[in-house]
Short mmCIF file of C-alpha atoms in Angstrom, two decimals:
data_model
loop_
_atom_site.label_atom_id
_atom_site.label_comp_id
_atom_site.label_asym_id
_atom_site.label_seq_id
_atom_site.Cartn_x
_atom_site.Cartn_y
_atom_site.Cartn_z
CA UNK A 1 -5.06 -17.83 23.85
CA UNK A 2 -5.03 -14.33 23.90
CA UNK A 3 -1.92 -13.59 21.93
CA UNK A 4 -2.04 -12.79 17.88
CA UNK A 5 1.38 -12.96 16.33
CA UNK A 6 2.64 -11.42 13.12
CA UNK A 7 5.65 -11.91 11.18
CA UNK A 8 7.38 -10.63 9.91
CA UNK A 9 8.67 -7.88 12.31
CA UNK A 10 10.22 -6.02 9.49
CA UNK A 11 10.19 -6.64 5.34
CA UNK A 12 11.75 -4.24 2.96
CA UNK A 13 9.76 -4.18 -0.55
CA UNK A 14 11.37 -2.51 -4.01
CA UNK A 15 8.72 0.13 -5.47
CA UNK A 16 5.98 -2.06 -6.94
CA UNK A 17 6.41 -5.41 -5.16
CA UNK A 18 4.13 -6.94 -3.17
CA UNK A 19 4.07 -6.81 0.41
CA UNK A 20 3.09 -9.40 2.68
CA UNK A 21 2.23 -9.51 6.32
CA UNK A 22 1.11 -12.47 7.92
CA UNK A 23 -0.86 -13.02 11.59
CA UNK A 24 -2.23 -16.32 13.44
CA UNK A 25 -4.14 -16.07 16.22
CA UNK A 26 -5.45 -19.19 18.64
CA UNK A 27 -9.07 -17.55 20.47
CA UNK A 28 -11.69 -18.71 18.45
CA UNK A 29 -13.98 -16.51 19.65
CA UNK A 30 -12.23 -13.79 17.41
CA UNK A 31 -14.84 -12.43 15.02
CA UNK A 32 -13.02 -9.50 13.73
CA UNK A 33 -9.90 -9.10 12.50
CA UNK A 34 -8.71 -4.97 11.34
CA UNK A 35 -5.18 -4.06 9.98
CA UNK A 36 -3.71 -0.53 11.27
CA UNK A 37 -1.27 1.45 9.65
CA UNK A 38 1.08 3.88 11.74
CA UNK A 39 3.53 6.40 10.46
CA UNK A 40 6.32 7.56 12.49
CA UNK A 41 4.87 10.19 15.05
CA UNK A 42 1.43 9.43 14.15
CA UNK A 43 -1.21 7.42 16.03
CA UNK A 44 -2.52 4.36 14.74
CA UNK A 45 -5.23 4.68 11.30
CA UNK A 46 -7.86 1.81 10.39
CA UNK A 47 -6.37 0.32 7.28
CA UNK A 48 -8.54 -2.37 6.27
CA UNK A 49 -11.21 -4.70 8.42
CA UNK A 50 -12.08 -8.67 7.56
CA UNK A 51 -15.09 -10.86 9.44
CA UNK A 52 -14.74 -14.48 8.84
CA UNK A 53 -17.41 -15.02 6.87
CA UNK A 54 -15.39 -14.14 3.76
CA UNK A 55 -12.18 -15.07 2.74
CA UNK A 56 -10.84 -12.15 0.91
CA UNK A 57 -11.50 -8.24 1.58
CA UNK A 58 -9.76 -6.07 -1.10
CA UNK A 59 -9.77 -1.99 -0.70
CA UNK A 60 -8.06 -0.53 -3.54
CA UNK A 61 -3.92 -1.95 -3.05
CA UNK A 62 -4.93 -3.66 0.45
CA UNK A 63 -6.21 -6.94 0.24
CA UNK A 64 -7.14 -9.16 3.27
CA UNK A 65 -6.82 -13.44 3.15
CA UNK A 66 -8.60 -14.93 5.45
CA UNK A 67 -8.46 -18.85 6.32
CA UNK A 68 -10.39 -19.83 9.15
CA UNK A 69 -9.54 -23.14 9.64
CA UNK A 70 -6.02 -22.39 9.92
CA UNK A 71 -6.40 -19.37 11.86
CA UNK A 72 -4.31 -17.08 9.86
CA UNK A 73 -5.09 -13.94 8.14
CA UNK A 74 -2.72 -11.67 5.87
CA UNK A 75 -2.31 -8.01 4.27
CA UNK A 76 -1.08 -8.00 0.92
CA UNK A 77 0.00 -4.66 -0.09
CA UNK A 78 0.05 -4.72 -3.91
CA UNK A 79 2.04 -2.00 -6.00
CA UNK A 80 4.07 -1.48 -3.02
CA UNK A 81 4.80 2.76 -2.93
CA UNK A 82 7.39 4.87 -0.72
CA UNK A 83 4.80 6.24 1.08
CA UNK A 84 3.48 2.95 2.24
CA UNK A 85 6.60 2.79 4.44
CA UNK A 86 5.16 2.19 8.10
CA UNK A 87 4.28 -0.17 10.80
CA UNK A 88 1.61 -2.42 10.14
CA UNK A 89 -0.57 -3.78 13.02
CA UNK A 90 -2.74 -6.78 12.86
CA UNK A 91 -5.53 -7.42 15.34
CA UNK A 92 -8.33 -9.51 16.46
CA UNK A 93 -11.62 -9.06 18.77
CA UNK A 94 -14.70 -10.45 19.35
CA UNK A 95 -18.10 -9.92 17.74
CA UNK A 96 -18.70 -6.92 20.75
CA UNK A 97 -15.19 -5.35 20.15
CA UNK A 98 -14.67 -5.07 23.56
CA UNK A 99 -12.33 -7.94 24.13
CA UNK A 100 -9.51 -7.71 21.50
CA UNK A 101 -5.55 -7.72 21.27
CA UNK A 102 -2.87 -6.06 18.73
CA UNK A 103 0.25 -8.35 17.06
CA UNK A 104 3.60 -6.85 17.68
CA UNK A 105 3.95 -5.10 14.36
CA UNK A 106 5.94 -4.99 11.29
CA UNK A 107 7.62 -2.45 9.85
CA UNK A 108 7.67 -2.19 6.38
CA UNK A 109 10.06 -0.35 4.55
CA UNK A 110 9.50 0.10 0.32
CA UNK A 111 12.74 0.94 -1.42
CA UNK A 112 12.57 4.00 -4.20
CA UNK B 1 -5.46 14.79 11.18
CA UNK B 2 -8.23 12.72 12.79
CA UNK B 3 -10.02 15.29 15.26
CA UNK B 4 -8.60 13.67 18.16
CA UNK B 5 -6.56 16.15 20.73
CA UNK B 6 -4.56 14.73 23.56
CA UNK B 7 -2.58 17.23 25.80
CA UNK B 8 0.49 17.71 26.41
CA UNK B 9 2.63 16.29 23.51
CA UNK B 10 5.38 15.08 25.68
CA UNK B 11 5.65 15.40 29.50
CA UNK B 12 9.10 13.89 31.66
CA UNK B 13 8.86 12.82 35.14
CA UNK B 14 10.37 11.14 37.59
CA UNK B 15 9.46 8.06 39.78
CA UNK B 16 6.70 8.00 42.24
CA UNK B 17 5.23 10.83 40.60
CA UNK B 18 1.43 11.72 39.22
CA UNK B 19 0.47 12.36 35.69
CA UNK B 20 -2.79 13.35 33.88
CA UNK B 21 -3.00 12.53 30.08
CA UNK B 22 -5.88 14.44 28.65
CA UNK B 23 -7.77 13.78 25.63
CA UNK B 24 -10.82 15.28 23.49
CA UNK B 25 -12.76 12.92 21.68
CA UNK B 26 -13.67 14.09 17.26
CA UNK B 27 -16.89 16.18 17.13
CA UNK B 28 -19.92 13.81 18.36
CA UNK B 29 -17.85 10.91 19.41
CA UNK B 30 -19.42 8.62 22.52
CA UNK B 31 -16.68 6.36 23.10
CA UNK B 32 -13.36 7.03 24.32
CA UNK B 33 -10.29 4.48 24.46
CA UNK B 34 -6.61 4.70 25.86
CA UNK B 35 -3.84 2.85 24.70
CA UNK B 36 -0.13 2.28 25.95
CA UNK B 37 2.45 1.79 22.92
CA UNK B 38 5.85 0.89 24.12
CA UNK B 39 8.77 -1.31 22.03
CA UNK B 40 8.74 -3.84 24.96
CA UNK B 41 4.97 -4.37 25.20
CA UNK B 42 3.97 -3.18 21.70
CA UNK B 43 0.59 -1.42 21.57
CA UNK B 44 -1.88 -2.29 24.50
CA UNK B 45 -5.54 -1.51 24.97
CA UNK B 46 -6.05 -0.01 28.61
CA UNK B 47 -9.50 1.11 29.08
CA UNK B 48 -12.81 2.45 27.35
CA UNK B 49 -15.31 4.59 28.20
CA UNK B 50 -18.97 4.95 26.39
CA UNK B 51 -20.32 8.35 27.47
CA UNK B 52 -18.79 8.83 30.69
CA UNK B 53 -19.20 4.97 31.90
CA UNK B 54 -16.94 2.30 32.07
CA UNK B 55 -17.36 -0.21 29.39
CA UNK B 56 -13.86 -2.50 29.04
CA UNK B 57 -10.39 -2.50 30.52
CA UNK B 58 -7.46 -4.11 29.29
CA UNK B 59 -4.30 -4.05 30.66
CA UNK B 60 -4.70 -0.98 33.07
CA UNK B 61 -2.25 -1.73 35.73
CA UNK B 62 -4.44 -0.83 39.47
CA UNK B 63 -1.97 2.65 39.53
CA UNK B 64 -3.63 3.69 36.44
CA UNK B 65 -7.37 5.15 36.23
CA UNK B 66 -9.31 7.23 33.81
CA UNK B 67 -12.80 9.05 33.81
CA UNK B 68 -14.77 10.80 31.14
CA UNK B 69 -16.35 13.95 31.79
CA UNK B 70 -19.75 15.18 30.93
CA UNK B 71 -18.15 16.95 28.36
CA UNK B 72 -17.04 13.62 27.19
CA UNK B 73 -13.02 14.61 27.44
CA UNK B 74 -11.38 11.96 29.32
CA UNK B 75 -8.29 12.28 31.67
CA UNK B 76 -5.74 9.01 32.15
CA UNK B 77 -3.74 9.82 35.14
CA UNK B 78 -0.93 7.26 36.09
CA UNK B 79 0.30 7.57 39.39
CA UNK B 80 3.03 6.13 41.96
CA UNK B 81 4.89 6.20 37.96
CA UNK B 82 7.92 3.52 37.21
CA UNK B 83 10.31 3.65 34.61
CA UNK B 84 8.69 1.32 32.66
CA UNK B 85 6.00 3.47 32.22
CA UNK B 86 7.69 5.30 29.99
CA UNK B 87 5.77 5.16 26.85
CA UNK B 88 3.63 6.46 24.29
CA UNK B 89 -0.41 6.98 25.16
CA UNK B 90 -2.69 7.40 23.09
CA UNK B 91 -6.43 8.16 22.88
CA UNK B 92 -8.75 6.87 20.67
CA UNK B 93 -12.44 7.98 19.71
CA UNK B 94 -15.39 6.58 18.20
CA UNK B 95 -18.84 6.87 17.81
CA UNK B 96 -20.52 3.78 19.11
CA UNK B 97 -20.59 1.66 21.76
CA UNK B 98 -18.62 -0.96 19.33
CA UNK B 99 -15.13 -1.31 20.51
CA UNK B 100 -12.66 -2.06 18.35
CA UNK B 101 -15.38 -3.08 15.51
CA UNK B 102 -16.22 0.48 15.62
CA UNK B 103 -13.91 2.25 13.41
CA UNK B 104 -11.39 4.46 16.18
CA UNK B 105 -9.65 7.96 15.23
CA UNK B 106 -6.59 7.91 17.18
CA UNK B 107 -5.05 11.02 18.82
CA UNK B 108 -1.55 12.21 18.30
CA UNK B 109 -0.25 10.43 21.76
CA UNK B 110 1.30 11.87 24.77
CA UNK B 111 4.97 10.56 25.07
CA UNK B 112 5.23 10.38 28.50
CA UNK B 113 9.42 9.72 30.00
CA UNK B 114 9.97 8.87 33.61
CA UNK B 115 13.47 9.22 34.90
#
């Protein structure tokens, strides 16, 4: 119950195609759900954050889908760019943050 | 960079030894968290600490422990260390007592290798 899984675990994007990342998780006592970015060598960086009371969180490129019934959220990367080239990490908590869990990851690769 | 240090940058070791991660929190933070990022495991919350108590733990195996000073740096030591302890660590600030809600600045990581 505590796991979230992601998929893909890798996706390579041309330059300006859309990017899509996709994570279910089963505790439904998860209340918030952030994306992280990580470049190679780097720690982990906030990308975007979604609470269930919406359905859709969109920060300039990122966009967040939320479906609660199905317990899936996604990152859509639009305009995909070089530089967006990292792993992605999906994860959920609970409404205190303390109790919370990371997907595996997907690297994303956009193509020049 | 995100105003998170963590000392040293890498560190190799070999089994049944001691380590000591250490980490200074960004300017002001409360809250200090430590993560283990390894390709079989993937990235794993291990403990946080809210102004120099214990607030969570994750997966800290009983070998690992951490504290948080007055100073509010915090030290992760591992000991009696495995090989499959080999990993990246990283630390993680914060202002709040908010966990993961709480937006985190993560560190640059130790990469820690035991042979």
């Amino acid at each position: 119950q505590q796991q979230v899984k992601q998929s893909p675990q890798s996706l390579i994007v041309q330059k300006g195609g859309i990017s899509i990342i996709n994570c279910a998780y089963e505790n439904t006592a998860f209340d918030y759900f952030p994306w992280y970015q990580q470049f190679p060598g780097k720690g982990p960086a906030l990308l975007i954050a979604i609470r269930p009371d919406v359905s859709e969180k969109k920060e300039g490129r990122f966009t967040i889908s939320f479906n609660k019934s199905a317990k899936q959220f996604s990152l859509h990367i639009m305009d995909s760019q070089p530089g967006d080239s990292a792993t992605y990490f999906c994860a959920a908590s609970d409404n205190y943050g303390q109790n919370f869990v990371f997907g595996p990851g997907t690297r994303l690769s956009v193509l020049p | 960079d995100s105003g998170v240090t963590q000392t040293p940058k890498h560190l190799i070791t070999a089994t049944g030894q001691r380590v000591t991660l250490r980490c200074s929190p960004r300017s002001g933070d409360l809250s200090v968290y430590w993560y283990q990022q390894s390709l079989d495991q993937g990235l794993q919350f291990l403990i946080h600490y809210y102004n120099g108590e214990e607030r969570a733990k994750g997966n800290i195996l009983e070998r690992f422990s951490a504290q948080q000073f007055p100073d509010l740096h915090s030290e992760l030591n591992l000991s009696s260390l495995e090989l499959g302890d080999s990993a990246l660590y990283f630390c993680a600030s914060s202002p709040r007592l908010a966990g993961i809600t709480d937006t985190q600045y993560f560190g640059p990581g130790t990469r820690l290798t035991v042979l």
